[in-house]
Coordinates of C-alpha atoms in Angstrom, one line a residue:
X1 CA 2.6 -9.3 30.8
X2 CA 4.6 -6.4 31.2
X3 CA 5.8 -3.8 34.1
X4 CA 6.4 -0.2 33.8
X5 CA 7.8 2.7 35.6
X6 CA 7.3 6.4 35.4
X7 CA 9.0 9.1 36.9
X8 CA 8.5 12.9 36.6
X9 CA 10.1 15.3 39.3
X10 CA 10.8 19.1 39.2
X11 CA 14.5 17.9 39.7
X12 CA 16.7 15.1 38.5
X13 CA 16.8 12.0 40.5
X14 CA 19.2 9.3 40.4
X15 CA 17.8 6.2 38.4
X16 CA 19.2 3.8 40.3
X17 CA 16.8 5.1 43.3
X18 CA 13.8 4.0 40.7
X19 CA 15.2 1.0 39.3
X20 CA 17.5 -0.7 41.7
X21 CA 17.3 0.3 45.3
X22 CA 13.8 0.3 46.5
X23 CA 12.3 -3.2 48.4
X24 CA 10.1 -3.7 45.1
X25 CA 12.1 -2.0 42.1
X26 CA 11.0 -2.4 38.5
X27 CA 14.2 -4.4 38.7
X28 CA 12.7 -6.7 41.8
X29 CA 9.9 -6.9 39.7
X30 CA 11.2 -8.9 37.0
X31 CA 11.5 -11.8 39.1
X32 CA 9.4 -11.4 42.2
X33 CA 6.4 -9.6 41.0
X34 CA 3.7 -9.4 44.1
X35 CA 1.1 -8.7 41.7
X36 CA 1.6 -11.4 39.0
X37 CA -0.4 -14.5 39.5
X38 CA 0.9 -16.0 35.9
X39 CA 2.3 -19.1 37.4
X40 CA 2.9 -20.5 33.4
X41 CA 5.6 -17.7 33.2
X42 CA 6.4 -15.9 37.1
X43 CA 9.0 -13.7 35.5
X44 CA 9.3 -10.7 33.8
X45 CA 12.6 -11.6 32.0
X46 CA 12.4 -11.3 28.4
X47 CA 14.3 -8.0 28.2
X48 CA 14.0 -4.9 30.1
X49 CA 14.5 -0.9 28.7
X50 CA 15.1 2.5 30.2
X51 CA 14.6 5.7 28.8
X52 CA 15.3 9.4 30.2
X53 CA 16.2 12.8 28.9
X54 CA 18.9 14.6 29.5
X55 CA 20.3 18.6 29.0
X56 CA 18.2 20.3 26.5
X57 CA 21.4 21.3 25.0
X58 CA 22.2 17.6 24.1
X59 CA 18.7 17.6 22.0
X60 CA 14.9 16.7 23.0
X61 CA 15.7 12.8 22.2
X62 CA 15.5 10.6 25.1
X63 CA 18.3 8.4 25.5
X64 CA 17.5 4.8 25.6
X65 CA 19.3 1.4 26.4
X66 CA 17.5 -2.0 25.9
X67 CA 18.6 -4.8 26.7
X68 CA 17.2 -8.6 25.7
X69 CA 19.4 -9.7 29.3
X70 CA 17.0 -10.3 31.9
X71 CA 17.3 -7.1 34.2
X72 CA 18.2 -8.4 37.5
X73 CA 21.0 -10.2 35.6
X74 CA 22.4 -6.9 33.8
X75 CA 25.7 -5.3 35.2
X76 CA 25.2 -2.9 33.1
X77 CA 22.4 -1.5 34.1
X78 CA 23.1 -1.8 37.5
X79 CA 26.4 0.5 36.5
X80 CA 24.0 3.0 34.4
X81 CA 21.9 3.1 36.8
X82 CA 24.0 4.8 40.0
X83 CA 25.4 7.4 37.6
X84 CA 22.8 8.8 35.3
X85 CA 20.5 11.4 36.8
X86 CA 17.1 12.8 35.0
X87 CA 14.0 14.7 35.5
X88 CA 11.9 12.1 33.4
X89 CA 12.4 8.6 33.3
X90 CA 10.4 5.8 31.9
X91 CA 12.0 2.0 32.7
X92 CA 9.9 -1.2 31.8
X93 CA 10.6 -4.6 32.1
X94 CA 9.2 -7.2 29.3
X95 CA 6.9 -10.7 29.7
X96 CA 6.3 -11.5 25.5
X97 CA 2.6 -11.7 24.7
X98 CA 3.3 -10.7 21.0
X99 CA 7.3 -10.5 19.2
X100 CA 10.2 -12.0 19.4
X101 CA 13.2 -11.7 21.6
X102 CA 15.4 -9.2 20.6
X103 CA 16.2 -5.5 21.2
X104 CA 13.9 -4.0 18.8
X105 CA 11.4 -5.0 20.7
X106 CA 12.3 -4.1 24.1
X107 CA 10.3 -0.9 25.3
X108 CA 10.7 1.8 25.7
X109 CA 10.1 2.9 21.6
X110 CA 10.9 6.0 20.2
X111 CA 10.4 8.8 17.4
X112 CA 12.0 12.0 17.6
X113 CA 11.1 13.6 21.1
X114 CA 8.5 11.1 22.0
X115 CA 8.9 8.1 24.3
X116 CA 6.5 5.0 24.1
X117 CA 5.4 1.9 26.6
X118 CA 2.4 -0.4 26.6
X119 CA 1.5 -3.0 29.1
X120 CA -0.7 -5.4 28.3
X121 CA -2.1 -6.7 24.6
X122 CA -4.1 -5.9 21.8
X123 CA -7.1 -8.5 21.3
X124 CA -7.6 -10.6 18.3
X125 CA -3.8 -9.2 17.3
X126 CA -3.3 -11.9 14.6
X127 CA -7.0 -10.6 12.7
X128 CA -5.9 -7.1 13.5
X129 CA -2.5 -6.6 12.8
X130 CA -2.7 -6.6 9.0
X131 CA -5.2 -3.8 9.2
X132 CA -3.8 -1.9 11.8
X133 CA -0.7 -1.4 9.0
X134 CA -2.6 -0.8 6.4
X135 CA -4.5 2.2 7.8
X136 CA -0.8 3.9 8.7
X137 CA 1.0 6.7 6.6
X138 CA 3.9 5.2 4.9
X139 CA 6.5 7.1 7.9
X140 CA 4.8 5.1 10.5
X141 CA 4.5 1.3 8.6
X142 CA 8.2 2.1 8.1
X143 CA 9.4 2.8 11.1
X144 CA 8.9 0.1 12.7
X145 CA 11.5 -2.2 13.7
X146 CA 10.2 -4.9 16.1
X147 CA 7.5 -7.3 15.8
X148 CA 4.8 -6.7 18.9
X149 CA 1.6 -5.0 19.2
X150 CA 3.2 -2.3 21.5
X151 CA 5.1 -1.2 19.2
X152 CA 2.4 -1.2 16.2
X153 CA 0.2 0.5 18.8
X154 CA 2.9 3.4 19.0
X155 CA 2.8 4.0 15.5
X156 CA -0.9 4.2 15.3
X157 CA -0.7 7.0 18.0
X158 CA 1.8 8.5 16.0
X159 CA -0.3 8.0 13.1
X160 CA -3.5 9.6 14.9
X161 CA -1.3 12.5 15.6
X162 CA -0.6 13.1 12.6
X163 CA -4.0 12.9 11.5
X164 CA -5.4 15.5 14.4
X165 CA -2.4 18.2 12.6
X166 CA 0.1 17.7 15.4
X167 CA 3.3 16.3 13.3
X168 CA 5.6 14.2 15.6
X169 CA 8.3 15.1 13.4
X170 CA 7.9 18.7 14.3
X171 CA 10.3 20.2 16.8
X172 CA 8.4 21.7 19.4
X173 CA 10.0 24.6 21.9
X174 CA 9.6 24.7 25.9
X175 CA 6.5 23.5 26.4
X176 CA 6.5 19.6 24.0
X177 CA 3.6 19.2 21.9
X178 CA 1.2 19.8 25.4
X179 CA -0.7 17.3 27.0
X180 CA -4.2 18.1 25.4
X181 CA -2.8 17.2 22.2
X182 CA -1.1 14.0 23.9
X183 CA -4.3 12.8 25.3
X184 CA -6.4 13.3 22.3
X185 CA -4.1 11.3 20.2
X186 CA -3.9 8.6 23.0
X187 CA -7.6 8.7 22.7
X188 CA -7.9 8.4 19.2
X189 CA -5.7 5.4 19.2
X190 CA -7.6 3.3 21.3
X191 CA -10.4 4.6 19.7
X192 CA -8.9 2.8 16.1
X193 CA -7.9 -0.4 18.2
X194 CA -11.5 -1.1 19.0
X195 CA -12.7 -0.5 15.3
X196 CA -10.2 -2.8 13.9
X197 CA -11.5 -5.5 16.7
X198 CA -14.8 -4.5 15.9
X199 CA -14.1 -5.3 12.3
X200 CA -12.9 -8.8 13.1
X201 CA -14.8 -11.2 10.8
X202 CA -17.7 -13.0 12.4
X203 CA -16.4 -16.0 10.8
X204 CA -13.2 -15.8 12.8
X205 CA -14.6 -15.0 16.1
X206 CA -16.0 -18.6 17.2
X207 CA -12.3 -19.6 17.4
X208 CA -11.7 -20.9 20.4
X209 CA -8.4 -19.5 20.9
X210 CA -9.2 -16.0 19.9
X211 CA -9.7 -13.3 22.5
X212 CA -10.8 -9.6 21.4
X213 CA -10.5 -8.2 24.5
X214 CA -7.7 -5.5 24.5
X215 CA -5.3 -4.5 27.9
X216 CA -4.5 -1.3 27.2
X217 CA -2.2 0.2 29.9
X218 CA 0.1 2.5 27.5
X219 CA 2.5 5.9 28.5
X220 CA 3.7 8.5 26.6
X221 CA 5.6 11.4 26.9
X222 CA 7.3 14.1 24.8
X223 CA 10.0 15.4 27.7
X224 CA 7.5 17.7 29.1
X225 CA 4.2 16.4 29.6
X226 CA 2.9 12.3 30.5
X227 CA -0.3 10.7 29.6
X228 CA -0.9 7.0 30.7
X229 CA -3.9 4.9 30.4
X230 CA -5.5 2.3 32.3
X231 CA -7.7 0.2 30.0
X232 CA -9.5 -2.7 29.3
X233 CA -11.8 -3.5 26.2
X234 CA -14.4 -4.6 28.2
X235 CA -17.5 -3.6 30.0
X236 CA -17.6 -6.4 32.9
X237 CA -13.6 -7.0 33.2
X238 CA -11.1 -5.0 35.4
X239 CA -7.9 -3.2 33.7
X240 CA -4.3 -4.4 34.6
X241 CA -3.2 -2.5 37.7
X242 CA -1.6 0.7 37.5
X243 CA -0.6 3.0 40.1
X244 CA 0.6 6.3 41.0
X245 CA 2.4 8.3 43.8
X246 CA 3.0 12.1 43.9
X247 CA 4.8 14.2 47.1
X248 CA 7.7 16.6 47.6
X249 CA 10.6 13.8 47.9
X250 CA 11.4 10.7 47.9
X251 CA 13.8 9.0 50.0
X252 CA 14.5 6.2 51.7
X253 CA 13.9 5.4 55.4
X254 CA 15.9 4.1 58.2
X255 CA 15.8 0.3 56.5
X256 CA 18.0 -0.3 53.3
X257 CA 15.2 0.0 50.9
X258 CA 12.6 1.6 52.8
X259 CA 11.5 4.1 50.7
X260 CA 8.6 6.5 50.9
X261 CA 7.1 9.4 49.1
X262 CA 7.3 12.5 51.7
X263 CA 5.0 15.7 51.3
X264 CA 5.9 18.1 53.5
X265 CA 3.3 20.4 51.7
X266 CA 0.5 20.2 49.1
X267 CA 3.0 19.9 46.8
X268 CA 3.6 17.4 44.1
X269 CA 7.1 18.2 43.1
X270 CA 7.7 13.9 42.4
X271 CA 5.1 11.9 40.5
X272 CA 5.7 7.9 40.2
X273 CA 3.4 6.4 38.2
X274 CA 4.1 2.2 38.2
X275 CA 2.6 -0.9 37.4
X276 CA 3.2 -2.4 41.1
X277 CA 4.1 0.0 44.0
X278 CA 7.7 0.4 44.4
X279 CA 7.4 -0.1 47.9
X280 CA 4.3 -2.8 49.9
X281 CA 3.7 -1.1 53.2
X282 CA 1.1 -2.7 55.4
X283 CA -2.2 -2.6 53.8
X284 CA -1.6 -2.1 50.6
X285 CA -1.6 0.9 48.5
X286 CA -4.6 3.2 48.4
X287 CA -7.5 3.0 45.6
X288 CA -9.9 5.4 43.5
X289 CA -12.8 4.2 42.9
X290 CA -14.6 6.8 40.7
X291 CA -13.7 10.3 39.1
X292 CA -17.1 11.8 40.8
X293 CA -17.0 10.6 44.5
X294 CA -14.3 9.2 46.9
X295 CA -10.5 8.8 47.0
X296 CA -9.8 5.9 49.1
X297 CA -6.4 5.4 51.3
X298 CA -5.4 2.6 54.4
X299 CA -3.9 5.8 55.8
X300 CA -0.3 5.4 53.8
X301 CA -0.7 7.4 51.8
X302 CA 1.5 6.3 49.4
X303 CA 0.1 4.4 46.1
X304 CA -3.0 5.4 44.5
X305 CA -5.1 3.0 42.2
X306 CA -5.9 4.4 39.0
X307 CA -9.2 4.0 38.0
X308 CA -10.0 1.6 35.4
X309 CA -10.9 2.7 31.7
X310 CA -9.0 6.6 32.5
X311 CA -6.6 8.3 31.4
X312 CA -4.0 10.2 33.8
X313 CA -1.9 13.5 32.7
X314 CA 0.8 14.5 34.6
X315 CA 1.3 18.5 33.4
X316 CA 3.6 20.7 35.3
X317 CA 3.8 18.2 38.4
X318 CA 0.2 17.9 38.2
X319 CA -2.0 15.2 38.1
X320 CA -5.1 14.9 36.2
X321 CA -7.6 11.8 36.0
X322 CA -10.2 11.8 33.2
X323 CA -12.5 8.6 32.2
X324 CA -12.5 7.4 28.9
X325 CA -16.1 7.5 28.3
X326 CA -17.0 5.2 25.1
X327 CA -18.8 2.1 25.2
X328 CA -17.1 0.5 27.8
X329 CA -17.5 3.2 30.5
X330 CA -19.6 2.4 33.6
X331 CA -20.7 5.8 35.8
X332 CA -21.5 3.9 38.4
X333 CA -19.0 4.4 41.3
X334 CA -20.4 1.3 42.7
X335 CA -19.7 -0.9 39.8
X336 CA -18.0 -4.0 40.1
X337 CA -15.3 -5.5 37.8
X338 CA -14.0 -9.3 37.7
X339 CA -10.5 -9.5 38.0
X340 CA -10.3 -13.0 36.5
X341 CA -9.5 -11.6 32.8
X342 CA -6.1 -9.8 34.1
X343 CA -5.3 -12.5 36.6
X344 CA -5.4 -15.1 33.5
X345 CA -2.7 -12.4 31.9
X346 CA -0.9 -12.7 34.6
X347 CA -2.2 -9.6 36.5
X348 CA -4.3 -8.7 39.4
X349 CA -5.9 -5.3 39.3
X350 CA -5.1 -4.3 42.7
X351 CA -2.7 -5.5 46.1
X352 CA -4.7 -6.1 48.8
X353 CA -5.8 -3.6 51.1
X354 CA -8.7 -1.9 53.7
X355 CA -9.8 1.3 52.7
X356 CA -11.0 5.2 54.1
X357 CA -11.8 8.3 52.7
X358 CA -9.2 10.7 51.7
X359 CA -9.4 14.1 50.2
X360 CA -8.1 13.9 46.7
X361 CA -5.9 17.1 47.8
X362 CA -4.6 15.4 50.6
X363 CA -3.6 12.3 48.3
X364 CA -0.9 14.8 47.0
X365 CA -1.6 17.2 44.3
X366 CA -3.9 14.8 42.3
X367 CA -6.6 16.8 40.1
X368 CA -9.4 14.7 39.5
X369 CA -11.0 15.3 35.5
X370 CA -11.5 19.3 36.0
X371 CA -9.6 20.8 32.8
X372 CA -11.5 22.4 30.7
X373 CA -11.6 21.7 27.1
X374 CA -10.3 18.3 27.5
X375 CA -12.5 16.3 25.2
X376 CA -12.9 12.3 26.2
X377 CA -13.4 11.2 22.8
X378 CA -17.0 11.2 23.1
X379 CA -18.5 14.5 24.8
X380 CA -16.8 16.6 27.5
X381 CA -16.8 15.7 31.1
X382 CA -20.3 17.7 32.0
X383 CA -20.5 20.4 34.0
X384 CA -22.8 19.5 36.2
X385 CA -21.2 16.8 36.5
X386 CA -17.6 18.4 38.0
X387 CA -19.9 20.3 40.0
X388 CA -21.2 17.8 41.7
X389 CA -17.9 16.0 42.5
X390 CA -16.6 19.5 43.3
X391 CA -19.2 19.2 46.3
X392 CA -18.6 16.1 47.3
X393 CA -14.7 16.8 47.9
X394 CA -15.6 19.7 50.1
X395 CA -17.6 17.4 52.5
X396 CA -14.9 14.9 52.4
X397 CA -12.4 17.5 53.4
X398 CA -14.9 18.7 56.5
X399 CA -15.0 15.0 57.2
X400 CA -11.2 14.2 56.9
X401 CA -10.4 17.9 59.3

């Protein structure tokens, strides 16, 4: 499996702060991943990618440089890296499930403004893969170049865009196509992947080989808005791990590498969203464990687990968790998850760590599923529902104070 790295801040940072200089960079990560228990393949070194956007004048493209070198082995980026400065980065670092090594299928994958990265795989890929490409417009089966489901995946999104009226090939002012429209294509995409695994022969699923369960941890962007998943086909499995980080600055302490995510107010002017934490403070990072009760923290503060099976937005340095309710959604806060299905992938859902409330305002900035409007796919999040966890934060702040 994979590892990715998102970064939105109010102002540019420099990427080599992301990528090369904290204790566990995406860079560190490609050989010493904490939270990769893959001990057939330890590394993350089948190619590595960054992406970022630069001065609207130069165009709403990101620029992107792949590279099939193993990243910790790239002077290149390493020189990129300390002089490039942006205000949205994506970087990722490759482990092949599906595709070849080469460039083209490196991640991060483009079209026009939009920015693409998956980690993870698509079940029964070999049985779905032909239909997948059949149900695309003839723009999307065209463009693409590689040959892995991450990047079939992106033109399925683009695809289901298209499909819900939203063009990708439109130009789009200020604003990007807006994160409701983001999160309903992301939606609808996973949506599709489950049909075609659904529609798997019955014939073909004895195989002993075959697996239809689907890791589904995918980003997108279009410059101004982020959606990520964290997602797992599966009602009884747990997701790969995801995590984010939100806070006023981010800087690095009195050790070479020490950084940390500072909030000097309620403030989220920096959101990190990663596959590992960047940095592994004592106890581990922080976790939610449901969209409708507690935030959990060790008292870092740092690192917050994303829920399994949700979506988060990150809109105007705001973050937003919804659940992806379908037939793989559990309500129960309580509900346990085996890990053993993203461990055999080479992932562990979450680092080790002891736990205590937290407000979800005090976590920094973090909006739990409150917009209204935002439709999961199947129903809205109810409003009793929001009221309800609306209640329950306001005891947990008289608790916390």
């Amino acid at each position: 499996m994979c590892r990715f790295l998102v970064y939105k801040g109010k102002d540019e940072i420099l990427l080599s702060k992301l990528i090369l200089e904290p204790t566990h960079s995406i860079l560190t990560q490609s050989y010493d991943s904490r939270l990769r228990l893959d001990t057939r393949r330890p590394h993350n070194g089948d190619g590595f990618g960054v992406g970022y956007y630069t001065h609207p004048k130069l165009g709403p493209e990101p620029c992107i440089f792949t590279s099939t070198i193993p990243a910790w082995n790239c002077i290149n980026l390493e020189r990129l890296a300390s002089k490039t400065t942006s205000s949205l980065i994506f970087a990722h670092v490759r482990a092949t499930t599906e595709g070849s090594l080469s460039d083209s299928n490196c991640h991060p994958f483009r079209h026009r403004s939009l920015m693409w990265m998956h980690n993870g795989n698509i079940g029964g890929w070999k049985y779905v893969k032909r239909r997948l490409a059949e149900s695309l417009g003839d723009q999307w089966f065209l463009g693409v170049q590689g040959n892995t489901d991450s990047e079939w995946a992106f033109a399925l999104f683009l695809d289901s865009m298209e499909r819900e009226g939203f063009s990708p090939n439109s130009e789009k002012g200020d604003g990007g196509f807006g994160h409701m429209v983001l999160r309903k294509a992301m939606l609808k995409t996973i949506q599709r992947i489950n049909q075609f695994i659904a529609d798997i022969p019955s014939d073909h699923r004895g195989e002993g080989d075959l697996d239809t369960r689907s890791l589904l941890n995918f980003a997108v962007t279009d410059g101004h808005s982020v959606v990520c998943t964290r997602y797992v086909s599966s009602k009884t499995d747990e997701a790969a791990s995801l995590y984010f980080s939100s806070g006023t600055s981010w800087k690095e302490g009195d050790s070479k590498g020490d950084y940390k995510m500072e909030r000097r107010d309620k403030g989220a002017d920096i959101v990190l969203v990663a596959s590992e934490p960047l940095t592994f403070e004592r106890g581990g990072p922080f976790h939610v464990t449901s969209y409708h009760d507690k935030l959990f923290t060790n008292g870092t503060d740092n690192w917050v687990t994303v829920p399994t099976n949700s979506t988060l937005t990150i809109h105007k340095q705001t973050v937003m968790i919804h659940p992806i309710i379908d037939e793989y959604y559990h309500p129960n806060p309580s509900y346990s998850r085996s890990s053993g299905f993203a461990v055999s992938k080479g992932l562990v859902s979450n680092a080790p760590g002891a736990a205590q409330a937290l407000t979800p305002v005090a976590s920094g900035g973090v909006t739990p599923a409150v917009t209204p409007g935002l439709e999961t796919g199947q129903g809205e999040v109810g409003k009793d529902r929001l009221e309800e966890f609306t209640r329950k934060v306001a005891k947990m702040q008289m608790d916390v104070v």
